[in-house]
């Protein structure tokens, strides 16, 4: 099973180009789709999940034409949307049982075993009799995975799953995802660089609807080795540094700005050569793309 996306484009009625000629080959395993808010990730996820139509292009999953054989896709798809609504007055066990019926698990005993196994797998067994309305963000997300796993999906799509989770919940959730990524295509859409770095064997960076980079996260980090330079600068000089250097990111460390500059050689006095990280890959690609938009080739 392998997901192949070719020449996918989508412009919304208001003129926003959400996807521009997207081409991606997604193998079995965890695939990270990384991009800032508004990049087009949800549009792409919803299109693959058969929830909306592109203007042009094709999507195939193994032998299945995703855009035409929607029912076939839905049988083998587990989708965890960004906003996962739950019925607040129903328990985890009841709702899983209900979803299992909807997905065609009609044998009572088989269904009971399946529901128990999924509650165990997602670490929710102890909470199975609690109403979903009282679940924390992390528990809701794990419940989302439990319901997505009911029909043993071959393709799992999770859209921004760790936004709003505290660090412990996030870890638990990412561990769960990495377990299921072993024999399934799992697409993790996120703006959180560390989610991709920790979990994904392949990734794509998307911005303004365009794929800027695809590959293995570690390879892309190696690709910029030696080119990332950091410097702590006084707040009042920050703007001048941004004008004069190729600053790809800035952050405050104990109140003082630290900039990262992308450069083949030492950019100036006081710069320290840093170990490159996926965040540097991400910000350098986004910066390049912004510059290409600002100065179009004539
Ligand atoms: P992401 O998931 O990366 O945040 P989205 O796919 O949600 O990105 O959005 C991509 C772009 O398309 C954004 O500029 C967004 O405002 C716009 N957009 C998303 N959905 C719609 C819609 N239904 N109608 C019009 N514009 C939309």
PDB file of C-alpha atoms and ligand atoms in Angstrom:
ATOM      1  CA  UNK A   1       0.000   0.000   0.000  1.00  0.00           C
ATOM      2  CA  UNK A   2       1.414   3.347  -1.046  1.00  0.00           C
ATOM      3  CA  UNK A   3      -0.243   6.736  -1.417  1.00  0.00           C
ATOM      4  CA  UNK A   4       0.560   8.661  -4.547  1.00  0.00           C
ATOM      5  CA  UNK A   5      -0.521  12.270  -5.031  1.00  0.00           C
ATOM      6  CA  UNK A   6      -0.038  13.829  -8.444  1.00  0.00           C
ATOM      7  CA  UNK A   7      -0.499  17.411  -9.639  1.00  0.00           C
ATOM      8  CA  UNK A   8      -3.115  18.207  -7.007  1.00  0.00           C
ATOM      9  CA  UNK A   9      -4.449  21.774  -7.064  1.00  0.00           C
ATOM     10  CA  UNK A  10      -7.296  23.521  -5.275  1.00  0.00           C
ATOM     11  CA  UNK A  11      -8.437  27.134  -5.393  1.00  0.00           C
ATOM     12  CA  UNK A  12     -11.305  28.102  -3.093  1.00  0.00           C
ATOM     13  CA  UNK A  13     -14.199  30.263  -4.259  1.00  0.00           C
ATOM     14  CA  UNK A  14     -12.637  33.302  -2.562  1.00  0.00           C
ATOM     15  CA  UNK A  15      -9.538  32.965  -4.772  1.00  0.00           C
ATOM     16  CA  UNK A  16      -7.221  31.415  -2.135  1.00  0.00           C
ATOM     17  CA  UNK A  17      -4.893  28.919  -3.781  1.00  0.00           C
ATOM     18  CA  UNK A  18      -4.783  26.288  -1.035  1.00  0.00           C
ATOM     19  CA  UNK A  19      -2.922  23.631  -3.075  1.00  0.00           C
ATOM     20  CA  UNK A  20      -0.672  24.320  -6.052  1.00  0.00           C
ATOM     21  CA  UNK A  21       0.446  21.324  -8.122  1.00  0.00           C
ATOM     22  CA  UNK A  22       1.184  19.108  -5.105  1.00  0.00           C
ATOM     23  CA  UNK A  23       3.114  15.898  -5.833  1.00  0.00           C
ATOM     24  CA  UNK A  24       3.878  13.463  -3.011  1.00  0.00           C
ATOM     25  CA  UNK A  25       4.785   9.789  -2.744  1.00  0.00           C
ATOM     26  CA  UNK A  26       3.890   8.479   0.713  1.00  0.00           C
ATOM     27  CA  UNK A  27       5.071   4.990   1.715  1.00  0.00           C
ATOM     28  CA  UNK A  28       4.074   2.832   4.692  1.00  0.00           C
ATOM     29  CA  UNK A  29       5.204   4.383   7.971  1.00  0.00           C
ATOM     30  CA  UNK A  30       4.873   7.770   9.581  1.00  0.00           C
ATOM     31  CA  UNK A  31       4.825  10.650   7.143  1.00  0.00           C
ATOM     32  CA  UNK A  32       4.981  14.196   8.499  1.00  0.00           C
ATOM     33  CA  UNK A  33       3.256  17.007   6.649  1.00  0.00           C
ATOM     34  CA  UNK A  34       4.752  20.117   8.147  1.00  0.00           C
ATOM     35  CA  UNK A  35       3.676  23.684   7.507  1.00  0.00           C
ATOM     36  CA  UNK A  36       2.507  26.860   9.238  1.00  0.00           C
ATOM     37  CA  UNK A  37      -1.173  27.643   9.760  1.00  0.00           C
ATOM     38  CA  UNK A  38      -2.844  28.316   6.441  1.00  0.00           C
ATOM     39  CA  UNK A  39      -0.278  26.277   4.464  1.00  0.00           C
ATOM     40  CA  UNK A  40      -2.935  23.988   2.971  1.00  0.00           C
ATOM     41  CA  UNK A  41      -2.456  20.941   5.194  1.00  0.00           C
ATOM     42  CA  UNK A  42      -6.099  20.477   6.146  1.00  0.00           C
ATOM     43  CA  UNK A  43      -7.186  20.977   2.556  1.00  0.00           C
ATOM     44  CA  UNK A  44      -4.810  18.208   1.505  1.00  0.00           C
ATOM     45  CA  UNK A  45      -5.856  15.930   4.390  1.00  0.00           C
ATOM     46  CA  UNK A  46      -9.561  16.423   3.694  1.00  0.00           C
ATOM     47  CA  UNK A  47      -9.013  15.721   0.004  1.00  0.00           C
ATOM     48  CA  UNK A  48      -7.202  12.452   0.750  1.00  0.00           C
ATOM     49  CA  UNK A  49      -9.914  11.575   3.276  1.00  0.00           C
ATOM     50  CA  UNK A  50     -12.532  11.955   0.454  1.00  0.00           C
ATOM     51  CA  UNK A  51     -14.214  14.873   2.221  1.00  0.00           C
ATOM     52  CA  UNK A  52     -13.603  17.441  -0.502  1.00  0.00           C
ATOM     53  CA  UNK A  53     -12.728  17.633  -4.177  1.00  0.00           C
ATOM     54  CA  UNK A  54      -9.604  19.119  -5.720  1.00  0.00           C
ATOM     55  CA  UNK A  55      -9.805  21.123  -8.956  1.00  0.00           C
ATOM     56  CA  UNK A  56      -7.248  18.952 -10.729  1.00  0.00           C
ATOM     57  CA  UNK A  57      -4.880  16.081 -10.023  1.00  0.00           C
ATOM     58  CA  UNK A  58      -5.041  12.490  -8.860  1.00  0.00           C
ATOM     59  CA  UNK A  59      -4.653  10.534  -5.630  1.00  0.00           C
ATOM     60  CA  UNK A  60      -4.160   6.754  -5.590  1.00  0.00           C
ATOM     61  CA  UNK A  61      -3.801   4.401  -2.654  1.00  0.00           C
ATOM     62  CA  UNK A  62      -2.433   1.118  -3.943  1.00  0.00           C
ATOM     63  CA  UNK A  63      -4.908   0.206  -6.703  1.00  0.00           C
ATOM     64  CA  UNK A  64      -7.620   2.527  -5.433  1.00  0.00           C
ATOM     65  CA  UNK A  65      -8.413   5.780  -7.198  1.00  0.00           C
ATOM     66  CA  UNK A  66      -9.108   7.851  -4.078  1.00  0.00           C
ATOM     67  CA  UNK A  67     -11.022  10.624  -5.839  1.00  0.00           C
ATOM     68  CA  UNK A  68     -13.379   8.199  -7.611  1.00  0.00           C
ATOM     69  CA  UNK A  69     -13.659   5.138  -5.347  1.00  0.00           C
ATOM     70  CA  UNK A  70     -14.621   7.015  -2.211  1.00  0.00           C
ATOM     71  CA  UNK A  71     -16.439   4.128  -0.557  1.00  0.00           C
ATOM     72  CA  UNK A  72     -13.404   1.871  -1.010  1.00  0.00           C
ATOM     73  CA  UNK A  73     -11.194   4.486   0.634  1.00  0.00           C
ATOM     74  CA  UNK A  74     -13.566   5.038   3.547  1.00  0.00           C
ATOM     75  CA  UNK A  75     -13.485   1.324   4.384  1.00  0.00           C
ATOM     76  CA  UNK A  76      -9.739   1.418   4.975  1.00  0.00           C
ATOM     77  CA  UNK A  77      -9.370   4.967   6.267  1.00  0.00           C
ATOM     78  CA  UNK A  78      -8.933   6.127   9.845  1.00  0.00           C
ATOM     79  CA  UNK A  79      -9.321   9.897  10.051  1.00  0.00           C
ATOM     80  CA  UNK A  80      -8.761  12.038  13.116  1.00  0.00           C
ATOM     81  CA  UNK A  81      -9.766  15.579  12.217  1.00  0.00           C
ATOM     82  CA  UNK A  82      -8.371  18.713  13.823  1.00  0.00           C
ATOM     83  CA  UNK A  83     -11.539  19.345  15.792  1.00  0.00           C
ATOM     84  CA  UNK A  84     -12.619  16.004  17.078  1.00  0.00           C
ATOM     85  CA  UNK A  85     -16.131  16.417  18.434  1.00  0.00           C
ATOM     86  CA  UNK A  86     -17.364  13.879  20.986  1.00  0.00           C
ATOM     87  CA  UNK A  87     -20.745  13.329  22.547  1.00  0.00           C
ATOM     88  CA  UNK A  88     -20.116  14.622  26.080  1.00  0.00           C
ATOM     89  CA  UNK A  89     -22.695  12.483  27.897  1.00  0.00           C
ATOM     90  CA  UNK A  90     -21.613   9.141  26.486  1.00  0.00           C
ATOM     91  CA  UNK A  91     -18.837   6.970  27.926  1.00  0.00           C
ATOM     92  CA  UNK A  92     -15.747   6.024  25.947  1.00  0.00           C
ATOM     93  CA  UNK A  93     -16.804   2.401  25.927  1.00  0.00           C
ATOM     94  CA  UNK A  94     -20.325   3.154  24.708  1.00  0.00           C
ATOM     95  CA  UNK A  95     -19.221   5.427  21.900  1.00  0.00           C
ATOM     96  CA  UNK A  96     -16.546   3.013  20.668  1.00  0.00           C
ATOM     97  CA  UNK A  97     -19.128   0.245  20.689  1.00  0.00           C
ATOM     98  CA  UNK A  98     -21.494   2.459  18.710  1.00  0.00           C
ATOM     99  CA  UNK A  99     -18.842   3.401  16.134  1.00  0.00           C
ATOM    100  CA  UNK A 100     -17.926  -0.285  15.794  1.00  0.00           C
ATOM    101  CA  UNK A 101     -21.558  -1.086  14.942  1.00  0.00           C
ATOM    102  CA  UNK A 102     -21.562   1.692  12.344  1.00  0.00           C
ATOM    103  CA  UNK A 103     -18.394   0.269  10.852  1.00  0.00           C
ATOM    104  CA  UNK A 104     -20.032  -3.119  10.479  1.00  0.00           C
ATOM    105  CA  UNK A 105     -18.717  -5.101  13.456  1.00  0.00           C
ATOM    106  CA  UNK A 106     -22.089  -6.696  14.157  1.00  0.00           C
ATOM    107  CA  UNK A 107     -21.049  -9.759  16.154  1.00  0.00           C
ATOM    108  CA  UNK A 108     -21.502  -8.738  19.806  1.00  0.00           C
ATOM    109  CA  UNK A 109     -18.679 -10.791  21.239  1.00  0.00           C
ATOM    110  CA  UNK A 110     -16.232  -9.743  18.527  1.00  0.00           C
ATOM    111  CA  UNK A 111     -17.205  -6.130  19.108  1.00  0.00           C
ATOM    112  CA  UNK A 112     -16.748  -6.348  22.870  1.00  0.00           C
ATOM    113  CA  UNK A 113     -13.270  -7.844  22.423  1.00  0.00           C
ATOM    114  CA  UNK A 114     -12.337  -5.192  19.874  1.00  0.00           C
ATOM    115  CA  UNK A 115     -13.541  -2.305  22.063  1.00  0.00           C
ATOM    116  CA  UNK A 116     -11.679  -3.646  25.105  1.00  0.00           C
ATOM    117  CA  UNK A 117      -8.493  -4.124  23.064  1.00  0.00           C
ATOM    118  CA  UNK A 118      -8.664  -0.591  21.691  1.00  0.00           C
ATOM    119  CA  UNK A 119      -9.275   0.885  25.140  1.00  0.00           C
ATOM    120  CA  UNK A 120      -6.193  -0.980  26.379  1.00  0.00           C
ATOM    121  CA  UNK A 121      -4.073   0.054  23.428  1.00  0.00           C
ATOM    122  CA  UNK A 122      -4.889   3.731  23.838  1.00  0.00           C
ATOM    123  CA  UNK A 123      -4.460   3.600  27.607  1.00  0.00           C
ATOM    124  CA  UNK A 124      -8.079   4.511  28.240  1.00  0.00           C
ATOM    125  CA  UNK A 125      -9.244   1.280  29.824  1.00  0.00           C
ATOM    126  CA  UNK A 126      -9.276   2.764  33.323  1.00  0.00           C
ATOM    127  CA  UNK A 127     -11.470   5.598  32.018  1.00  0.00           C
ATOM    128  CA  UNK A 128     -13.841   3.502  29.935  1.00  0.00           C
ATOM    129  CA  UNK A 129     -16.884   4.257  32.124  1.00  0.00           C
ATOM    130  CA  UNK A 130     -16.281   8.014  32.192  1.00  0.00           C
ATOM    131  CA  UNK A 131     -18.285  10.430  30.089  1.00  0.00           C
ATOM    132  CA  UNK A 132     -16.263  11.838  27.203  1.00  0.00           C
ATOM    133  CA  UNK A 133     -17.217  15.354  28.268  1.00  0.00           C
ATOM    134  CA  UNK A 134     -14.873  14.972  31.253  1.00  0.00           C
ATOM    135  CA  UNK A 135     -11.892  13.824  29.178  1.00  0.00           C
ATOM    136  CA  UNK A 136      -8.727  15.938  28.966  1.00  0.00           C
ATOM    137  CA  UNK A 137      -7.425  17.043  25.560  1.00  0.00           C
ATOM    138  CA  UNK A 138      -4.952  14.172  25.430  1.00  0.00           C
ATOM    139  CA  UNK A 139      -7.568  11.600  26.401  1.00  0.00           C
ATOM    140  CA  UNK A 140      -9.896  12.905  23.690  1.00  0.00           C
ATOM    141  CA  UNK A 141      -7.133  12.590  21.120  1.00  0.00           C
ATOM    142  CA  UNK A 142      -6.351   9.049  22.213  1.00  0.00           C
ATOM    143  CA  UNK A 143     -10.035   8.260  22.021  1.00  0.00           C
ATOM    144  CA  UNK A 144      -9.961   9.692  18.494  1.00  0.00           C
ATOM    145  CA  UNK A 145      -7.217   7.229  17.612  1.00  0.00           C
ATOM    146  CA  UNK A 146      -9.172   4.368  19.185  1.00  0.00           C
ATOM    147  CA  UNK A 147     -12.195   5.097  16.993  1.00  0.00           C
ATOM    148  CA  UNK A 148      -9.971   5.625  13.948  1.00  0.00           C
ATOM    149  CA  UNK A 149      -8.439   2.156  14.491  1.00  0.00           C
ATOM    150  CA  UNK A 150     -11.748   0.271  14.610  1.00  0.00           C
ATOM    151  CA  UNK A 151     -11.717  -1.024  11.058  1.00  0.00           C
ATOM    152  CA  UNK A 152      -7.982  -1.828  11.002  1.00  0.00           C
ATOM    153  CA  UNK A 153      -7.286   1.019   8.607  1.00  0.00           C
ATOM    154  CA  UNK A 154      -4.549   0.898   5.990  1.00  0.00           C
ATOM    155  CA  UNK A 155      -4.423   4.682   5.874  1.00  0.00           C
ATOM    156  CA  UNK A 156      -4.553   6.895   8.953  1.00  0.00           C
ATOM    157  CA  UNK A 157      -4.726  10.665   8.792  1.00  0.00           C
ATOM    158  CA  UNK A 158      -4.230  12.788  11.886  1.00  0.00           C
ATOM    159  CA  UNK A 159      -4.589  16.534  11.550  1.00  0.00           C
ATOM    160  CA  UNK A 160      -2.721  18.702  14.117  1.00  0.00           C
ATOM    161  CA  UNK A 161      -3.129  16.132  16.895  1.00  0.00           C
ATOM    162  CA  UNK A 162      -0.782  17.548  19.520  1.00  0.00           C
ATOM    163  CA  UNK A 163      -1.837  21.198  19.458  1.00  0.00           C
ATOM    164  CA  UNK A 164      -3.065  22.027  22.957  1.00  0.00           C
ATOM    165  CA  UNK A 165      -1.684  18.901  24.669  1.00  0.00           C
ATOM    166  CA  UNK A 166       0.577  19.207  27.687  1.00  0.00           C
ATOM    167  CA  UNK A 167       4.060  17.609  27.333  1.00  0.00           C
ATOM    168  CA  UNK A 168       3.180  14.342  29.091  1.00  0.00           C
ATOM    169  CA  UNK A 169      -0.017  13.905  27.078  1.00  0.00           C
ATOM    170  CA  UNK A 170       1.842  14.756  23.912  1.00  0.00           C
ATOM    171  CA  UNK A 171       4.459  12.072  24.586  1.00  0.00           C
ATOM    172  CA  UNK A 172       1.839   9.469  25.291  1.00  0.00           C
ATOM    173  CA  UNK A 173       0.005  10.362  22.102  1.00  0.00           C
ATOM    174  CA  UNK A 174       3.129  10.323  19.917  1.00  0.00           C
ATOM    175  CA  UNK A 175       4.170   6.940  21.321  1.00  0.00           C
ATOM    176  CA  UNK A 176       0.786   5.558  20.435  1.00  0.00           C
ATOM    177  CA  UNK A 177       1.038   6.912  16.900  1.00  0.00           C
ATOM    178  CA  UNK A 178       4.492   5.462  16.362  1.00  0.00           C
ATOM    179  CA  UNK A 179       3.229   2.007  17.351  1.00  0.00           C
ATOM    180  CA  UNK A 180       0.532   2.027  14.723  1.00  0.00           C
ATOM    181  CA  UNK A 181       2.799   3.442  12.023  1.00  0.00           C
ATOM    182  CA  UNK A 182       4.567   0.150  11.513  1.00  0.00           C
ATOM    183  CA  UNK A 183       2.357  -1.440   8.859  1.00  0.00           C
ATOM    184  CA  UNK A 184       0.069   1.403   7.863  1.00  0.00           C
ATOM    185  CA  UNK A 185       0.400   4.663   5.967  1.00  0.00           C
ATOM    186  CA  UNK A 186       0.086   7.298   8.700  1.00  0.00           C
ATOM    187  CA  UNK A 187       0.019  10.958   7.721  1.00  0.00           C
ATOM    188  CA  UNK A 188       0.636  13.359  10.549  1.00  0.00           C
ATOM    189  CA  UNK A 189      -0.193  16.929   9.662  1.00  0.00           C
ATOM    190  CA  UNK A 190       1.289  19.463  12.041  1.00  0.00           C
ATOM    191  CA  UNK A 191       2.925  22.854  12.473  1.00  0.00           C
ATOM    192  CA  UNK A 192       5.035  21.446  15.317  1.00  0.00           C
ATOM    193  CA  UNK A 193       8.498  20.631  13.999  1.00  0.00           C
ATOM    194  CA  UNK A 194       9.431  18.324  16.886  1.00  0.00           C
ATOM    195  CA  UNK A 195       6.436  16.048  16.235  1.00  0.00           C
ATOM    196  CA  UNK A 196       7.874  15.306  12.807  1.00  0.00           C
ATOM    197  CA  UNK A 197      11.462  15.057  13.978  1.00  0.00           C
ATOM    198  CA  UNK A 198      10.643  12.575  16.711  1.00  0.00           C
ATOM    199  CA  UNK A 199       8.327  10.328  14.751  1.00  0.00           C
ATOM    200  CA  UNK A 200       8.499  10.508  11.010  1.00  0.00           C
ATOM    201  CA  UNK A 201      10.730   8.642   8.581  1.00  0.00           C
ATOM    202  CA  UNK A 202       9.592  10.787   5.671  1.00  0.00           C
ATOM    203  CA  UNK A 203       8.204  14.290   5.542  1.00  0.00           C
ATOM    204  CA  UNK A 204       7.150  17.173   3.363  1.00  0.00           C
ATOM    205  CA  UNK A 205       7.255  20.874   4.132  1.00  0.00           C
ATOM    206  CA  UNK A 206       4.314  22.760   2.662  1.00  0.00           C
ATOM    207  CA  UNK A 207       3.768  26.519   2.544  1.00  0.00           C
ATOM    208  CA  UNK A 208       1.198  28.623   0.677  1.00  0.00           C
ATOM    209  CA  UNK A 209      -0.097  25.441  -0.945  1.00  0.00           C
ATOM    210  CA  UNK A 210       3.270  24.399  -2.374  1.00  0.00           C
ATOM    211  CA  UNK A 211       5.555  21.542  -1.392  1.00  0.00           C
ATOM    212  CA  UNK A 212       8.934  23.095  -0.583  1.00  0.00           C
ATOM    213  CA  UNK A 213      10.842  19.956   0.387  1.00  0.00           C
ATOM    214  CA  UNK A 214      10.344  16.214   0.735  1.00  0.00           C
ATOM    215  CA  UNK A 215      12.602  13.571   2.232  1.00  0.00           C
ATOM    216  CA  UNK A 216      13.937  12.031   5.377  1.00  0.00           C
ATOM    217  CA  UNK A 217      14.138  14.526   8.272  1.00  0.00           C
ATOM    218  CA  UNK A 218      17.672  13.455   9.271  1.00  0.00           C
ATOM    219  CA  UNK A 219      18.936  13.734   5.667  1.00  0.00           C
ATOM    220  CA  UNK A 220      17.505  17.212   5.357  1.00  0.00           C
ATOM    221  CA  UNK A 221      19.171  18.228   8.623  1.00  0.00           C
ATOM    222  CA  UNK A 222      22.491  16.899   7.311  1.00  0.00           C
ATOM    223  CA  UNK A 223      21.890  18.873   4.118  1.00  0.00           C
ATOM    224  CA  UNK A 224      22.312  22.181   5.964  1.00  0.00           C
ATOM    225  CA  UNK A 225      25.106  21.053   8.294  1.00  0.00           C
ATOM    226  CA  UNK A 226      27.615  23.815   8.987  1.00  0.00           C
ATOM    227  CA  UNK A 227      25.364  26.517   7.549  1.00  0.00           C
ATOM    228  CA  UNK A 228      23.486  27.568  10.666  1.00  0.00           C
ATOM    229  CA  UNK A 229      25.007  30.375  12.736  1.00  0.00           C
ATOM    230  CA  UNK A 230      23.653  31.776  15.970  1.00  0.00           C
ATOM    231  CA  UNK A 231      24.235  34.990  17.828  1.00  0.00           C
ATOM    232  CA  UNK A 232      22.716  36.708  20.850  1.00  0.00           C
ATOM    233  CA  UNK A 233      21.946  40.274  19.881  1.00  0.00           C
ATOM    234  CA  UNK A 234      20.650  43.297  21.777  1.00  0.00           C
ATOM    235  CA  UNK A 235      16.915  43.836  21.255  1.00  0.00           C
ATOM    236  CA  UNK A 236      17.431  47.262  19.738  1.00  0.00           C
ATOM    237  CA  UNK A 237      19.781  45.852  17.060  1.00  0.00           C
ATOM    238  CA  UNK A 238      17.478  43.015  16.027  1.00  0.00           C
ATOM    239  CA  UNK A 239      15.929  44.871  13.085  1.00  0.00           C
ATOM    240  CA  UNK A 240      19.299  45.858  11.733  1.00  0.00           C
ATOM    241  CA  UNK A 241      20.503  42.230  11.910  1.00  0.00           C
ATOM    242  CA  UNK A 242      17.396  41.151  10.039  1.00  0.00           C
ATOM    243  CA  UNK A 243      18.120  43.684   7.305  1.00  0.00           C
ATOM    244  CA  UNK A 244      21.775  42.758   6.929  1.00  0.00           C
ATOM    245  CA  UNK A 245      21.832  38.998   7.451  1.00  0.00           C
ATOM    246  CA  UNK A 246      19.840  36.025   6.249  1.00  0.00           C
ATOM    247  CA  UNK A 247      18.022  35.615   9.577  1.00  0.00           C
ATOM    248  CA  UNK A 248      15.787  32.536   9.388  1.00  0.00           C
ATOM    249  CA  UNK A 249      14.526  32.533  12.972  1.00  0.00           C
ATOM    250  CA  UNK A 250      14.746  34.354  16.260  1.00  0.00           C
ATOM    251  CA  UNK A 251      13.790  33.420  19.768  1.00  0.00           C
ATOM    252  CA  UNK A 252      14.205  34.836  23.205  1.00  0.00           C
ATOM    253  CA  UNK A 253      16.572  33.131  25.613  1.00  0.00           C
ATOM    254  CA  UNK A 254      16.177  34.567  29.120  1.00  0.00           C
ATOM    255  CA  UNK A 255      14.832  37.753  27.551  1.00  0.00           C
ATOM    256  CA  UNK A 256      17.645  38.239  25.017  1.00  0.00           C
ATOM    257  CA  UNK A 257      17.017  37.593  21.311  1.00  0.00           C
ATOM    258  CA  UNK A 258      19.055  34.822  19.714  1.00  0.00           C
ATOM    259  CA  UNK A 259      19.037  34.774  15.931  1.00  0.00           C
ATOM    260  CA  UNK A 260      19.789  31.909  13.562  1.00  0.00           C
ATOM    261  CA  UNK A 261      21.379  32.915  10.290  1.00  0.00           C
ATOM    262  CA  UNK A 262      21.671  30.647   7.244  1.00  0.00           C
ATOM    263  CA  UNK A 263      25.018  31.142   5.521  1.00  0.00           C
ATOM    264  CA  UNK A 264      27.667  29.009   3.771  1.00  0.00           C
ATOM    265  CA  UNK A 265      30.398  30.893   5.618  1.00  0.00           C
ATOM    266  CA  UNK A 266      30.675  32.696   8.945  1.00  0.00           C
ATOM    267  CA  UNK A 267      28.443  35.734   8.529  1.00  0.00           C
ATOM    268  CA  UNK A 268      30.341  38.033  10.872  1.00  0.00           C
ATOM    269  CA  UNK A 269      31.919  38.653  14.260  1.00  0.00           C
ATOM    270  CA  UNK A 270      30.448  36.832  17.232  1.00  0.00           C
ATOM    271  CA  UNK A 271      28.506  34.220  15.265  1.00  0.00           C
ATOM    272  CA  UNK A 272      28.731  30.631  16.502  1.00  0.00           C
ATOM    273  CA  UNK A 273      28.383  27.651  14.189  1.00  0.00           C
ATOM    274  CA  UNK A 274      25.384  25.653  15.472  1.00  0.00           C
ATOM    275  CA  UNK A 275      24.339  22.037  15.116  1.00  0.00           C
ATOM    276  CA  UNK A 276      21.601  22.248  12.514  1.00  0.00           C
ATOM    277  CA  UNK A 277      18.148  21.065  13.459  1.00  0.00           C
ATOM    278  CA  UNK A 278      14.893  20.328  11.683  1.00  0.00           C
ATOM    279  CA  UNK A 279      13.616  23.694  12.812  1.00  0.00           C
ATOM    280  CA  UNK A 280      16.453  25.329  10.854  1.00  0.00           C
ATOM    281  CA  UNK A 281      15.544  23.304   7.764  1.00  0.00           C
ATOM    282  CA  UNK A 282      11.922  24.358   8.188  1.00  0.00           C
ATOM    283  CA  UNK A 283      12.574  28.065   8.746  1.00  0.00           C
ATOM    284  CA  UNK A 284      15.173  28.309   5.986  1.00  0.00           C
ATOM    285  CA  UNK A 285      12.745  26.767   3.472  1.00  0.00           C
ATOM    286  CA  UNK A 286       9.890  29.038   4.570  1.00  0.00           C
ATOM    287  CA  UNK A 287      12.188  32.069   4.333  1.00  0.00           C
ATOM    288  CA  UNK A 288      13.397  31.108   0.848  1.00  0.00           C
ATOM    289  CA  UNK A 289       9.832  30.667  -0.289  1.00  0.00           C
ATOM    290  CA  UNK A 290       8.778  34.047   1.151  1.00  0.00           C
ATOM    291  CA  UNK A 291      11.679  35.711  -0.689  1.00  0.00           C
ATOM    292  CA  UNK A 292      10.747  34.012  -3.940  1.00  0.00           C
ATOM    293  CA  UNK A 293       7.219  35.427  -3.571  1.00  0.00           C
ATOM    294  CA  UNK A 294       8.568  38.915  -2.725  1.00  0.00           C
ATOM    295  CA  UNK A 295      10.900  38.988  -5.744  1.00  0.00           C
ATOM    296  CA  UNK A 296       9.194  37.071  -8.550  1.00  0.00           C
ATOM    297  CA  UNK A 297      11.375  35.993 -11.469  1.00  0.00           C
ATOM    298  CA  UNK A 298      10.541  38.079 -14.538  1.00  0.00           C
TER     299      UNK A 298
HETATM  300  P1  LIG B   1      -3.727  24.548   7.245  1.00  0.00           P
HETATM  301  O1  LIG B   1      -4.459  23.277   7.560  1.00  0.00           O
HETATM  302  O2  LIG B   1      -2.311  24.310   6.818  1.00  0.00           O
HETATM  303  O3  LIG B   1      -3.830  25.581   8.331  1.00  0.00           O
HETATM  304  P2  LIG B   1      -5.880  25.041   5.342  1.00  0.00           P
HETATM  305  O4  LIG B   1      -5.926  23.952   4.329  1.00  0.00           O
HETATM  306  O5  LIG B   1      -6.892  25.005   6.438  1.00  0.00           O
HETATM  307  O6  LIG B   1      -4.415  25.178   5.930  1.00  0.00           O
HETATM  308  O7  LIG B   1      -6.055  26.431   4.586  1.00  0.00           O
HETATM  309  C1  LIG B   1      -5.273  26.802   3.455  1.00  0.00           C
HETATM  310  C2  LIG B   1      -5.764  28.150   2.950  1.00  0.00           C
HETATM  311  O8  LIG B   1      -7.085  28.004   2.423  1.00  0.00           O
HETATM  312  C3  LIG B   1      -5.870  29.201   4.031  1.00  0.00           C
HETATM  313  O9  LIG B   1      -5.525  30.456   3.463  1.00  0.00           O
HETATM  314  C4  LIG B   1      -7.327  29.175   4.424  1.00  0.00           C
HETATM  315  O10 LIG B   1      -7.761  30.423   4.919  1.00  0.00           O
HETATM  316  C5  LIG B   1      -7.996  28.839   3.103  1.00  0.00           C
HETATM  317  N1  LIG B   1      -9.240  28.058   3.280  1.00  0.00           N
HETATM  318  C6  LIG B   1      -9.393  26.893   3.935  1.00  0.00           C
HETATM  319  N2  LIG B   1     -10.650  26.435   3.839  1.00  0.00           N
HETATM  320  C7  LIG B   1     -11.332  27.350   3.094  1.00  0.00           C
HETATM  321  C8  LIG B   1     -12.689  27.447   2.626  1.00  0.00           C
HETATM  322  N3  LIG B   1     -13.584  26.520   2.899  1.00  0.00           N
HETATM  323  N4  LIG B   1     -13.007  28.513   1.877  1.00  0.00           N
HETATM  324  C9  LIG B   1     -12.093  29.471   1.589  1.00  0.00           C
HETATM  325  N5  LIG B   1     -10.802  29.438   1.986  1.00  0.00           N
HETATM  326  C10 LIG B   1     -10.422  28.393   2.722  1.00  0.00           C
END
